[in-house]
mmCIF file of C-alpha atoms and ligand atoms in Angstrom:
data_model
loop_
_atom_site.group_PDB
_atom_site.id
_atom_site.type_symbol
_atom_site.label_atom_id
_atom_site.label_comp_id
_atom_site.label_asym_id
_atom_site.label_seq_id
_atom_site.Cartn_x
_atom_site.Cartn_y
_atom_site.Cartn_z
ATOM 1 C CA UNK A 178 135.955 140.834 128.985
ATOM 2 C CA UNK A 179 138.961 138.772 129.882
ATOM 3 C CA UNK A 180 137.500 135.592 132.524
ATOM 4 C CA UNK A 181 140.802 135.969 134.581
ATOM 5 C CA UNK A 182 141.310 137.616 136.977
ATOM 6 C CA UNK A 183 138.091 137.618 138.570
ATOM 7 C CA UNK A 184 137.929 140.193 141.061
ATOM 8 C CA UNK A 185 136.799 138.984 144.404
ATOM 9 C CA UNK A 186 136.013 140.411 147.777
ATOM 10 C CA UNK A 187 136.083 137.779 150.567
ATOM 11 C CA UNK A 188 133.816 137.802 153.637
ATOM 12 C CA UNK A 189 134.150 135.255 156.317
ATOM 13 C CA UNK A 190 134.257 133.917 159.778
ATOM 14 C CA UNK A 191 137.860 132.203 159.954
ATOM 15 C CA UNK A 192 137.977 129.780 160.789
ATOM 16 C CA UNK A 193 140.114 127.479 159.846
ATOM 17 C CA UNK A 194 138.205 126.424 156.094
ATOM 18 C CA UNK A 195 138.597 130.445 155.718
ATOM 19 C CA UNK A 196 142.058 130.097 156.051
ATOM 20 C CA UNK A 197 142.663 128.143 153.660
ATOM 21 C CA UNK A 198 140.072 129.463 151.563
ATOM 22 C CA UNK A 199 141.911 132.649 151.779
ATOM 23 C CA UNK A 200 145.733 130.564 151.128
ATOM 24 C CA UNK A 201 143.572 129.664 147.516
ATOM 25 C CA UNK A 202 142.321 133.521 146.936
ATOM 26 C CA UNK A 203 145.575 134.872 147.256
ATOM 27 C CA UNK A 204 147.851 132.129 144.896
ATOM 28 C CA UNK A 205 145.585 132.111 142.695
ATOM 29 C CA UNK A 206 146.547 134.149 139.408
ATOM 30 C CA UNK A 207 142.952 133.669 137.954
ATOM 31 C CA UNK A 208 141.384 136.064 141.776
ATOM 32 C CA UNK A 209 142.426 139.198 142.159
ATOM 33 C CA UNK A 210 141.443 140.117 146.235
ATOM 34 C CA UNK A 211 139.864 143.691 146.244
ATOM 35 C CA UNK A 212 138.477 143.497 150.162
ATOM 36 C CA UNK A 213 138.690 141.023 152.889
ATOM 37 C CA UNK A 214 135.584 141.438 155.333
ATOM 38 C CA UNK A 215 134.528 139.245 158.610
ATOM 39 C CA UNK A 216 131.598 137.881 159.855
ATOM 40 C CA UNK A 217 130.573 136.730 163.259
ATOM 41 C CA UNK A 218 130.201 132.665 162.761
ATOM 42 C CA UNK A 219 132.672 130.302 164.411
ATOM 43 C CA UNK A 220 133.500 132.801 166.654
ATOM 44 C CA UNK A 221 132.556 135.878 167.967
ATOM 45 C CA UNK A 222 133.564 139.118 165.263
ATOM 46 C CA UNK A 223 136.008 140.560 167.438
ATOM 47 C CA UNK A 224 137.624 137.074 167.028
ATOM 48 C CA UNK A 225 137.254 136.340 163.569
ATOM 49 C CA UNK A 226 138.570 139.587 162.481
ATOM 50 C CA UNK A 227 141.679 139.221 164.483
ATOM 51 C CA UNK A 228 142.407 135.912 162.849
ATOM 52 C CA UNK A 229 141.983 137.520 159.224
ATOM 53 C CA UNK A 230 144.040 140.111 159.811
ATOM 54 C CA UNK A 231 147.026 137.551 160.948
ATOM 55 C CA UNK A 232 145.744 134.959 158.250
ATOM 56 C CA UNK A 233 146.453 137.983 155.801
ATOM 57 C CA UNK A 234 150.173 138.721 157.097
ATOM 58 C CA UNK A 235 151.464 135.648 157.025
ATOM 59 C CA UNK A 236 149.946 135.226 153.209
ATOM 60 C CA UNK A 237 151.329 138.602 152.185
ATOM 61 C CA UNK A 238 147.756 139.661 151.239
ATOM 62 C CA UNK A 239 147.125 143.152 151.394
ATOM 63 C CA UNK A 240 143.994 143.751 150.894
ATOM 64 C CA UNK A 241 142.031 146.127 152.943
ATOM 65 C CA UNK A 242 140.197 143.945 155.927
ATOM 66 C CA UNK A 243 137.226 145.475 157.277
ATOM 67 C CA UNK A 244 134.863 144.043 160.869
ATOM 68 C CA UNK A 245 131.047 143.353 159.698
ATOM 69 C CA UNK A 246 128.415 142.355 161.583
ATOM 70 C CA UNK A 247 128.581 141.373 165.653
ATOM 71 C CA UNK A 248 125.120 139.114 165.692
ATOM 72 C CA UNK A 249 122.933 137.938 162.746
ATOM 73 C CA UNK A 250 119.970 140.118 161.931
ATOM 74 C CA UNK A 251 117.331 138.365 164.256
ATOM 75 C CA UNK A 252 118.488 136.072 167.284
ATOM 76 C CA UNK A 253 121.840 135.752 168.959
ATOM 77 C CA UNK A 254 125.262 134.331 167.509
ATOM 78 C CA UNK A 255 125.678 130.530 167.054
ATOM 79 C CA UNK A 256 129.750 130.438 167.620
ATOM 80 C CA UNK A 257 131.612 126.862 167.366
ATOM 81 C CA UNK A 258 134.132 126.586 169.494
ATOM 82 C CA UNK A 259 134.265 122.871 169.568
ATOM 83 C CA UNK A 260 135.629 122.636 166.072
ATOM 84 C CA UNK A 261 137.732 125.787 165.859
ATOM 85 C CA UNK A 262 138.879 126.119 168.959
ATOM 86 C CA UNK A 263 137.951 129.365 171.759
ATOM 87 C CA UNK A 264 140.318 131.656 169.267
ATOM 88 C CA UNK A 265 138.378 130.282 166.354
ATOM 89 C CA UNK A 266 141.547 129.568 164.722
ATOM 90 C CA UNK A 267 143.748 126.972 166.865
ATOM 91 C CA UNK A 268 146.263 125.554 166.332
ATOM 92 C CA UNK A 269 149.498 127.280 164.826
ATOM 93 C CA UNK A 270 150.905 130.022 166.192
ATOM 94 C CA UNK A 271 150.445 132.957 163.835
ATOM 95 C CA UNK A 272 152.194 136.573 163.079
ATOM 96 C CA UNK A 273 150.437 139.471 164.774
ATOM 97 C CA UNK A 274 148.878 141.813 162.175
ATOM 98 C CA UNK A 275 151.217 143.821 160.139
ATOM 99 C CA UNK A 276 147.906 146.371 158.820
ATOM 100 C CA UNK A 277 145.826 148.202 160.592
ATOM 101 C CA UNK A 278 141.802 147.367 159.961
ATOM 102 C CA UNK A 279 139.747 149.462 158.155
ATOM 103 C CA UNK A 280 138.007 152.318 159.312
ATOM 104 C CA UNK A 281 135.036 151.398 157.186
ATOM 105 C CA UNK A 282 132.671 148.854 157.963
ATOM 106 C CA UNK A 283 131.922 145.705 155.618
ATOM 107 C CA UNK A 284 129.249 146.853 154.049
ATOM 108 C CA UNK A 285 131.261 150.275 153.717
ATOM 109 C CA UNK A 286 134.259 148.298 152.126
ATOM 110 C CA UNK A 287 132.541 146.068 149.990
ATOM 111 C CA UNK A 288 130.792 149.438 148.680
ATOM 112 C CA UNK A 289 133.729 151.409 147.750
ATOM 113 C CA UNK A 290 135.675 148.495 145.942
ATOM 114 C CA UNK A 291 132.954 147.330 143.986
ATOM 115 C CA UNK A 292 131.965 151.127 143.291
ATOM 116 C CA UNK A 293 135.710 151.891 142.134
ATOM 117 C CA UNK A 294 136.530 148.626 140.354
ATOM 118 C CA UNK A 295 136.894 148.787 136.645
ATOM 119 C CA UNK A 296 134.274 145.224 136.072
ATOM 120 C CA UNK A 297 131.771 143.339 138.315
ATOM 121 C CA UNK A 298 133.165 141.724 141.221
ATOM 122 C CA UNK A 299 132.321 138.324 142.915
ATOM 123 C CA UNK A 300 131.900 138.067 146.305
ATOM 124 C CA UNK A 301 133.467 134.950 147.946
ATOM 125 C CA UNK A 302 131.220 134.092 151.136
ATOM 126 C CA UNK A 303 132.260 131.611 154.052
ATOM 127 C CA UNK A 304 130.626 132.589 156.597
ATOM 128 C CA UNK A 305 127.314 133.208 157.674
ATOM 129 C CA UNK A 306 125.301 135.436 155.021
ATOM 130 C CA UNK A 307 124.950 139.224 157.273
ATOM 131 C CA UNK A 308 127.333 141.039 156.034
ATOM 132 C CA UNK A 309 126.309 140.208 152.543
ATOM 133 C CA UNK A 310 122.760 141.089 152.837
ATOM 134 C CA UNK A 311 123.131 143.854 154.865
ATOM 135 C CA UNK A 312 125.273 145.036 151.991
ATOM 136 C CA UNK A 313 121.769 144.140 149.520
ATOM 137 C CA UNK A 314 120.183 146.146 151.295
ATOM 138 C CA UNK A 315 121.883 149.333 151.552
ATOM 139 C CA UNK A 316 123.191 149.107 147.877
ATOM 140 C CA UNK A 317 120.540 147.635 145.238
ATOM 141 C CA UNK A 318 122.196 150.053 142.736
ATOM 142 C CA UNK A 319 125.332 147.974 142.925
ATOM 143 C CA UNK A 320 123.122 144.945 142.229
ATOM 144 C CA UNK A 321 124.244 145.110 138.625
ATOM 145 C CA UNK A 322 127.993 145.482 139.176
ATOM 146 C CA UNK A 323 127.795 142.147 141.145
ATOM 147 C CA UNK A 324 129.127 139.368 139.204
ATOM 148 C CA UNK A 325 128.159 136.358 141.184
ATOM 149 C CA UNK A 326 127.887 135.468 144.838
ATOM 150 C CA UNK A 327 129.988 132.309 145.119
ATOM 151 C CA UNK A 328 128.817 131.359 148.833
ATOM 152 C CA UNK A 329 129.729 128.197 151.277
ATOM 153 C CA UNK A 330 126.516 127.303 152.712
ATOM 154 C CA UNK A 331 123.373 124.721 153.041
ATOM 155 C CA UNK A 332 122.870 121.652 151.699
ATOM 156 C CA UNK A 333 120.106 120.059 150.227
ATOM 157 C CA UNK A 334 120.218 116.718 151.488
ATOM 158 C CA UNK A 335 120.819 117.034 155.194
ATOM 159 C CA UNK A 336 122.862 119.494 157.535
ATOM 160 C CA UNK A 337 125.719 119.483 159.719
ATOM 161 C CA UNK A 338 124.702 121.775 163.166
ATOM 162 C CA UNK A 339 121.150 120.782 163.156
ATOM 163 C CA UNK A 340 119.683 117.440 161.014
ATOM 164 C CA UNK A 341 117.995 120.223 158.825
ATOM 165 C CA UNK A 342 120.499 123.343 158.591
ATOM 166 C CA UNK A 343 123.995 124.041 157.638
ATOM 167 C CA UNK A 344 126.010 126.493 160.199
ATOM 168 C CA UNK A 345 126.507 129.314 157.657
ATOM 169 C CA UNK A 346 122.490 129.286 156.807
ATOM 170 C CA UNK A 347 121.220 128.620 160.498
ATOM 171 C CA UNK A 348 123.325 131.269 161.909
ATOM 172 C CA UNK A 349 121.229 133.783 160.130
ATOM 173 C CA UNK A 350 118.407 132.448 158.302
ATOM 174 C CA UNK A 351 116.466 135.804 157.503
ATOM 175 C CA UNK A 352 120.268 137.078 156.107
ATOM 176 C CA UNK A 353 120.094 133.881 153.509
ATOM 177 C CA UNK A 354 116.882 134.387 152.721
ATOM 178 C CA UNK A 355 117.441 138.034 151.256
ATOM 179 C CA UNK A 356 120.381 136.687 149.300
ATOM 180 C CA UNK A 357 118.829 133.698 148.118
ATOM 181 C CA UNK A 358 116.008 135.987 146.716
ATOM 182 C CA UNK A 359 118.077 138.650 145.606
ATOM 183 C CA UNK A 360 118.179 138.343 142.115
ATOM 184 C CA UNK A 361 122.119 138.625 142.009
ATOM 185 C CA UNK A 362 123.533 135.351 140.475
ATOM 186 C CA UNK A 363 124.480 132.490 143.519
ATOM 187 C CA UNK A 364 126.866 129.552 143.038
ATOM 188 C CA UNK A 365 125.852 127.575 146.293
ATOM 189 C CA UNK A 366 128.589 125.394 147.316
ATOM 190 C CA UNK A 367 126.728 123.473 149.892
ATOM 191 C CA UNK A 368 127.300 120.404 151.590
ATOM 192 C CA UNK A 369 126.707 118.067 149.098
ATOM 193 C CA UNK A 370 130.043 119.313 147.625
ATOM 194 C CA UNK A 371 131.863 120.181 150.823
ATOM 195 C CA UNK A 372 131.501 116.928 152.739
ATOM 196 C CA UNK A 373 133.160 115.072 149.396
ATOM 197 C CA UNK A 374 136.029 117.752 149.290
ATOM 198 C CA UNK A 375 137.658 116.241 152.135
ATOM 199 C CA UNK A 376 141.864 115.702 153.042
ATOM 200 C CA UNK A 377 143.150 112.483 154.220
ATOM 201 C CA UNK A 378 145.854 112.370 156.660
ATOM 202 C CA UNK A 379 147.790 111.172 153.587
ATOM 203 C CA UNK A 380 146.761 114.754 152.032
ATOM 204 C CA UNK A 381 148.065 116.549 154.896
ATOM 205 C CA UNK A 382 151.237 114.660 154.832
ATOM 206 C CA UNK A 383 151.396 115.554 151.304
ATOM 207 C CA UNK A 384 150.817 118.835 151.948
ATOM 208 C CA UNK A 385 153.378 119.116 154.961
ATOM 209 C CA UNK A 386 156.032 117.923 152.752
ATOM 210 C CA UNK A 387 156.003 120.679 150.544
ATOM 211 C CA UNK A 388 158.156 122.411 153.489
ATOM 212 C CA UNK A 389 158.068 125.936 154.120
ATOM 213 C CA UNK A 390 156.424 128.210 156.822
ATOM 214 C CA UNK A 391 152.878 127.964 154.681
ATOM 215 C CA UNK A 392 153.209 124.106 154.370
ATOM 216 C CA UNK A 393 153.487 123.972 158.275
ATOM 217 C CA UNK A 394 150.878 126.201 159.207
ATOM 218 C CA UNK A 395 148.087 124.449 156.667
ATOM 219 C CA UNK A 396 149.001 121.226 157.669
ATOM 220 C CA UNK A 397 149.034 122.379 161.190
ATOM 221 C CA UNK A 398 145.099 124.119 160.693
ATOM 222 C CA UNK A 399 144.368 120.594 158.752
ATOM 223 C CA UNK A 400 145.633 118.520 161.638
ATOM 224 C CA UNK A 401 143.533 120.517 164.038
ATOM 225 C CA UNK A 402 140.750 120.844 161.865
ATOM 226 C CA UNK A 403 140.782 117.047 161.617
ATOM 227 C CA UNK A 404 140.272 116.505 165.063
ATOM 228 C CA UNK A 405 136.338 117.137 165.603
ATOM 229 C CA UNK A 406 135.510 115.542 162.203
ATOM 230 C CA UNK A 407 137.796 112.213 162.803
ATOM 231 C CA UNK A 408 135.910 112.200 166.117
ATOM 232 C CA UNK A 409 132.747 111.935 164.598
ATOM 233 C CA UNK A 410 133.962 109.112 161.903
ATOM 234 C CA UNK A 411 134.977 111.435 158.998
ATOM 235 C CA UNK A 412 137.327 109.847 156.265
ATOM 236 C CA UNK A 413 138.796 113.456 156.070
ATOM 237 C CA UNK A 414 138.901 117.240 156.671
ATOM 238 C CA UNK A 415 135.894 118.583 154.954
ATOM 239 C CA UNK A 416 137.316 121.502 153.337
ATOM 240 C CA UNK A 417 133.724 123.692 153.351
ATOM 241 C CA UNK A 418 134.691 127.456 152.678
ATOM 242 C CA UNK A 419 137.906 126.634 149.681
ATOM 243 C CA UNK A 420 135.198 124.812 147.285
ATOM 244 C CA UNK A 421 133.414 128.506 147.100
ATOM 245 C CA UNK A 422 136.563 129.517 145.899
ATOM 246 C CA UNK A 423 138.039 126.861 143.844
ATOM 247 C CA UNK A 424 134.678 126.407 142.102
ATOM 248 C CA UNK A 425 135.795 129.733 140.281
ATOM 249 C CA UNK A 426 139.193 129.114 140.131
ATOM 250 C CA UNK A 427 139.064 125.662 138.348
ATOM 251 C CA UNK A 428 135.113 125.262 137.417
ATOM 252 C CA UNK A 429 135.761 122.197 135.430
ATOM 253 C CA UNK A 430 136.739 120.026 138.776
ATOM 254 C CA UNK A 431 133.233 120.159 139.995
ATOM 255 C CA UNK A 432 130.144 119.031 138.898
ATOM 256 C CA UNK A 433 127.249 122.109 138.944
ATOM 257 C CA UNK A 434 123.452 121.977 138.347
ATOM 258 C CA UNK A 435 120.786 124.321 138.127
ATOM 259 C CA UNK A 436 118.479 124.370 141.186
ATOM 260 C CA UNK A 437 115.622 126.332 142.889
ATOM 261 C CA UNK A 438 116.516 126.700 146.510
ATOM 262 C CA UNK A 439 114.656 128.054 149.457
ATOM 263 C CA UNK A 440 116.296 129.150 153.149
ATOM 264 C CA UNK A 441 113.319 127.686 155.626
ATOM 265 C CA UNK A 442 113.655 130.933 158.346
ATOM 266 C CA UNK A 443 110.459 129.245 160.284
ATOM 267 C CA UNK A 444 109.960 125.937 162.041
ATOM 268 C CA UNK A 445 110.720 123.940 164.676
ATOM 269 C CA UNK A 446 113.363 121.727 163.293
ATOM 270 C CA UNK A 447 113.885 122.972 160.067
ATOM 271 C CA UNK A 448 114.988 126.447 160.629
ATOM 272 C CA UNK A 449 117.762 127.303 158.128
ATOM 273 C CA UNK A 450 117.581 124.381 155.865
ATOM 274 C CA UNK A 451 117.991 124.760 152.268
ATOM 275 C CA UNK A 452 115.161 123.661 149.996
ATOM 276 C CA UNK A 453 116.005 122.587 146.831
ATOM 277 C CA UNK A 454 113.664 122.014 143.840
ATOM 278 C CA UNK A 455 115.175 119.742 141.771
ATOM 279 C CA UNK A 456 114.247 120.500 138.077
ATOM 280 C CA UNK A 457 110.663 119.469 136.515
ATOM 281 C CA UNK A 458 108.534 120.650 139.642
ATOM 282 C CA UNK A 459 106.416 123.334 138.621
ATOM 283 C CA UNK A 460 107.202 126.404 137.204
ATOM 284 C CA UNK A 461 107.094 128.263 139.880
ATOM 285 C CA UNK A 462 110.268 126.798 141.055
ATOM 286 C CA UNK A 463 112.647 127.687 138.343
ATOM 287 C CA UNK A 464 116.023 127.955 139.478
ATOM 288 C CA UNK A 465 117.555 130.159 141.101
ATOM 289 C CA UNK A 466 121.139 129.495 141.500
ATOM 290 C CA UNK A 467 123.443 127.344 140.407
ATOM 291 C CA UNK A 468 124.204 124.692 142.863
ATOM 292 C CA UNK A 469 127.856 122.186 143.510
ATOM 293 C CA UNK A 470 127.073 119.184 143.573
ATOM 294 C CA UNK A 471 130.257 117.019 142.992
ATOM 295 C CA UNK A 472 133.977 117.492 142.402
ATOM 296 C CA UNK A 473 137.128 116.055 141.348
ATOM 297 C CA UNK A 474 138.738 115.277 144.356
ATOM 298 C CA UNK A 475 141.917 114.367 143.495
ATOM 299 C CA UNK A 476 142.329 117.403 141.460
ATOM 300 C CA UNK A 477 141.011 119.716 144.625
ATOM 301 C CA UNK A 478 143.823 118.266 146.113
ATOM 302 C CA UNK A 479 146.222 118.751 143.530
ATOM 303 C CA UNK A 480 144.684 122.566 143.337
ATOM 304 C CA UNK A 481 145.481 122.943 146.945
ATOM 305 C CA UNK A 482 149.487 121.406 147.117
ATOM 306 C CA UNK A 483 149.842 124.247 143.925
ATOM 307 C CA UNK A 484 148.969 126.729 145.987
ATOM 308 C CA UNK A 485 150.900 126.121 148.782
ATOM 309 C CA UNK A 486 153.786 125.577 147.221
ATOM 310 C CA UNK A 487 153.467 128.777 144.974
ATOM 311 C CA UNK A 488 154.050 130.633 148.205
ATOM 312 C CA UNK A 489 157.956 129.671 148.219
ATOM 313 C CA UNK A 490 158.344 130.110 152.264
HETATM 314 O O1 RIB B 286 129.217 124.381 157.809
HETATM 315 C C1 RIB B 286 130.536 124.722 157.465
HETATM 316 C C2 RIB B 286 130.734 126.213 157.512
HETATM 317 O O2 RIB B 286 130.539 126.677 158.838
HETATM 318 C C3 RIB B 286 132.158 126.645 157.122
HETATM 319 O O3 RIB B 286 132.090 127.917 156.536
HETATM 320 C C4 RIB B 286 132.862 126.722 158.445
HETATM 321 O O4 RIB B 286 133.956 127.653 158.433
HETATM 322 C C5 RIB B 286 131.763 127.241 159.325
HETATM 323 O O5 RIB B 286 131.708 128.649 159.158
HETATM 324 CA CA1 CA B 287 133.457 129.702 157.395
#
């Protein structure tokens, strides 16, 4: 079977990370986008999906888009309006949707095109894990015509919404924790990865010269996206959600390990932390996924200013 192109279906919570995540998907010649689903995360769902259906006009991508899940499977949404604005997606002004949504639901979508597609397909996650389990659940026959999982989420050394938990894994914990154990190969692309994939304002400048309606708008969801982080002492935009899809796109820019991870869904303070195992503990901990640890940034960078400028408007 020929590596490229790897057929993908892309759930998330733009966002603006999912944006751009999506800007990759869609250049890319080595993805081919089968299905576009949304999660409830950074903002509510009715939210999110509105913003991938405009993210998707102004890319030209016409995949189907289809509305998942409205709260996590236990608790109440965690939304995060502080760093994506009340819209979730601030910032730029943005086309209203030329396609309708879906009829189906997510786990509806992400049903039929894996059912119909020719090869297993790899689902690009971004957002919080529902959607994705829920779509476990009702479908272990499709188990096997799963590629990979190439998810956004965790981090083994610390997190970034509590000290223990990463947004995408503490918004639903229990949702992780079926993934994590599913059996169905993960590349984790956690924070240890995402908080070293960040853009300088001398990136976005880069990126902004390019010119063109796409060059304006990322720079634009950059310069917004900057704002929290840079208030908190960043060095950069840490671009979370594109590593989960670059990592496929150009594997050799980042550095990948075997690991056993865990999703804590008890506790006081560590609710939704990723536990990783780091190979040589006992057996019982043999990995489980295949975890990001590192990446070229320079050539993330480079990766990014392609795609952008592939667009030609
Ligand atoms: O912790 C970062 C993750 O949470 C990213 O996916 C971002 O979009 C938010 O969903
Ligand atoms: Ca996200």
């Amino acid at each position: 079977m020929e590596p490229f192109p790897i057929p993908v279906v892309c759930d998330c919570d733009p966002g603006h990370d999912d944006a751009i995540m999506l800007l990759l998907a869609k250049a890319s010649p080595r993805l081919r986008v089968l299905a576009v689903t949304t999660s409830c995360g950074n903002q509510t769902i009715e939210k999110t999906t509105w913003n991938a259906r405009r993210i998707c006009t102004l890319l030209g991508l016409e995949a189907p888009i289809a509305m998942g899940a409205a709260k996590p499977l236990c608790g109440q949404p965690i939304t995060a309006p502080n760093i994506h604005g009340q819209s979730g997606l601030d910032g730029p002004r943005l086309p209203e949707p030329r396609l309708p949504l879906s009829a189906l639901t997510a786990v509806e979508l992400t049903a039929k095109v894996i059912s119909e597609c020719s090869e297993p397909v790899t689902i690009i996650s971004t957002g919080p894990l529902t959607n994705t389990a829920c779509f476990l659940l009702a479908h272990p026959e499709l188990k096997p015509r799963i590629r990979q999982i190439s998810l956004m989420g965790g981090g083994l050394a610390h997190g970034n919404w509590t000290p223990a938990a990463e947004f995408n894994i503490l918004v639903d914990p229990e949702a992780a924790d079926i993934v994590f154990r599913s059996g169905v190969p993960i590349l984790m692309s956690g924070l240890d990865v995402t908080l070293k994939a960040l853009i300088t304002e001398a990136d976005i400048a880069r990126i902004r010269a390019i010119g063109g309606e796409i060059s304006r708008v990322t720079a634009e969801w950059l310069d917004y996206f900057y704002v929290f982080h840079k208030g908190i002492g960043y060095a950069g935009a840490p671009l979370h959600d594109p590593c989960a899809a670059a990592v496929l796109i150009r594997p050799e820019l980042f550095d990948i390990r075997p690991m056993h991870v865990e999703i804590e869904t008890g506790g006081e303070f560590c609710r939704g932390a990723t536990v990783g195992a780091l190979p040589g503990v006992e057996d019982e901990y043999a990995p489980n996924v295949r975890c990001v640890m590192g990446l070229d940034r320079e050539g993330f960078v480079d990766l990014l200013c392609e795609a952008v400028a592939s667009y030609g408007y």
